[in-house]
Coordinates of C-alpha atoms in Angstrom, one line a residue:
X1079 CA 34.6 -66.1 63.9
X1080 CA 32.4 -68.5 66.4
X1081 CA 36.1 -70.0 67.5
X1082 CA 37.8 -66.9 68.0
X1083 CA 34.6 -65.1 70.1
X1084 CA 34.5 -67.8 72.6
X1085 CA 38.6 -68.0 72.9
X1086 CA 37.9 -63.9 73.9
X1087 CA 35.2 -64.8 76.0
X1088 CA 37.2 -67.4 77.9
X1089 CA 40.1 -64.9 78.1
X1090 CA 38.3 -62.0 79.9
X1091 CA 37.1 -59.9 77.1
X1092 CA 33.7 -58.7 77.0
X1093 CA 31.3 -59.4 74.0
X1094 CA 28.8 -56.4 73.3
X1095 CA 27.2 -58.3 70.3
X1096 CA 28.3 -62.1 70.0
X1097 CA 29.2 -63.4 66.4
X1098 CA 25.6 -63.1 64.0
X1099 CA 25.1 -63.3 60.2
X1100 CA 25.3 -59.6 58.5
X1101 CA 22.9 -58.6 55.8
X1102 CA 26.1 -57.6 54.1
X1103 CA 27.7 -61.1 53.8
X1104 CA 29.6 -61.1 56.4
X1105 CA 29.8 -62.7 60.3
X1106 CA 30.0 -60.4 62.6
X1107 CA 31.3 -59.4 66.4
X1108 CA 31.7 -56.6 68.8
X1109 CA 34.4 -56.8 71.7
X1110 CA 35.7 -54.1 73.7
X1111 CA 39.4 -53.3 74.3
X1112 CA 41.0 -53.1 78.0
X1113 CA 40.3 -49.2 77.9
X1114 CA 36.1 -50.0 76.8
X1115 CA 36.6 -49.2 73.1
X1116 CA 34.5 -51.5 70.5
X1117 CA 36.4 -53.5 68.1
X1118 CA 34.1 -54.5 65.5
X1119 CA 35.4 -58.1 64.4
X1120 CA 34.2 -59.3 61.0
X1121 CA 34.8 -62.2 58.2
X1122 CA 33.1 -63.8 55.1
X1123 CA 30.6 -65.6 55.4
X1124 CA 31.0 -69.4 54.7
X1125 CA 29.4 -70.6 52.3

């Protein structure tokens, strides 16, 4: 998840929330989308 939010970053997309540790065992992101949407990326946690 850490990779794939700085290879958006790097690209041009803008972060709202940058990748954190969910209570709900996941990691989590927000982008936005080229019209301002949020796109809520998400993926287990590693453990």
């Amino acid at each position: 998840m850490d990779a794939l939010g700085e290879e958006l970053t790097r690209a041009g997309v803008h972060g709202e929330l940058k990748p954190w540790d969910a209570g709900w065992g996941q990691r989590y992101a927000v982008v936005h989308d080229p019209d301002g949407h949020g796109v809520d990326l998400f993926a287990p946690l590693e453990r």
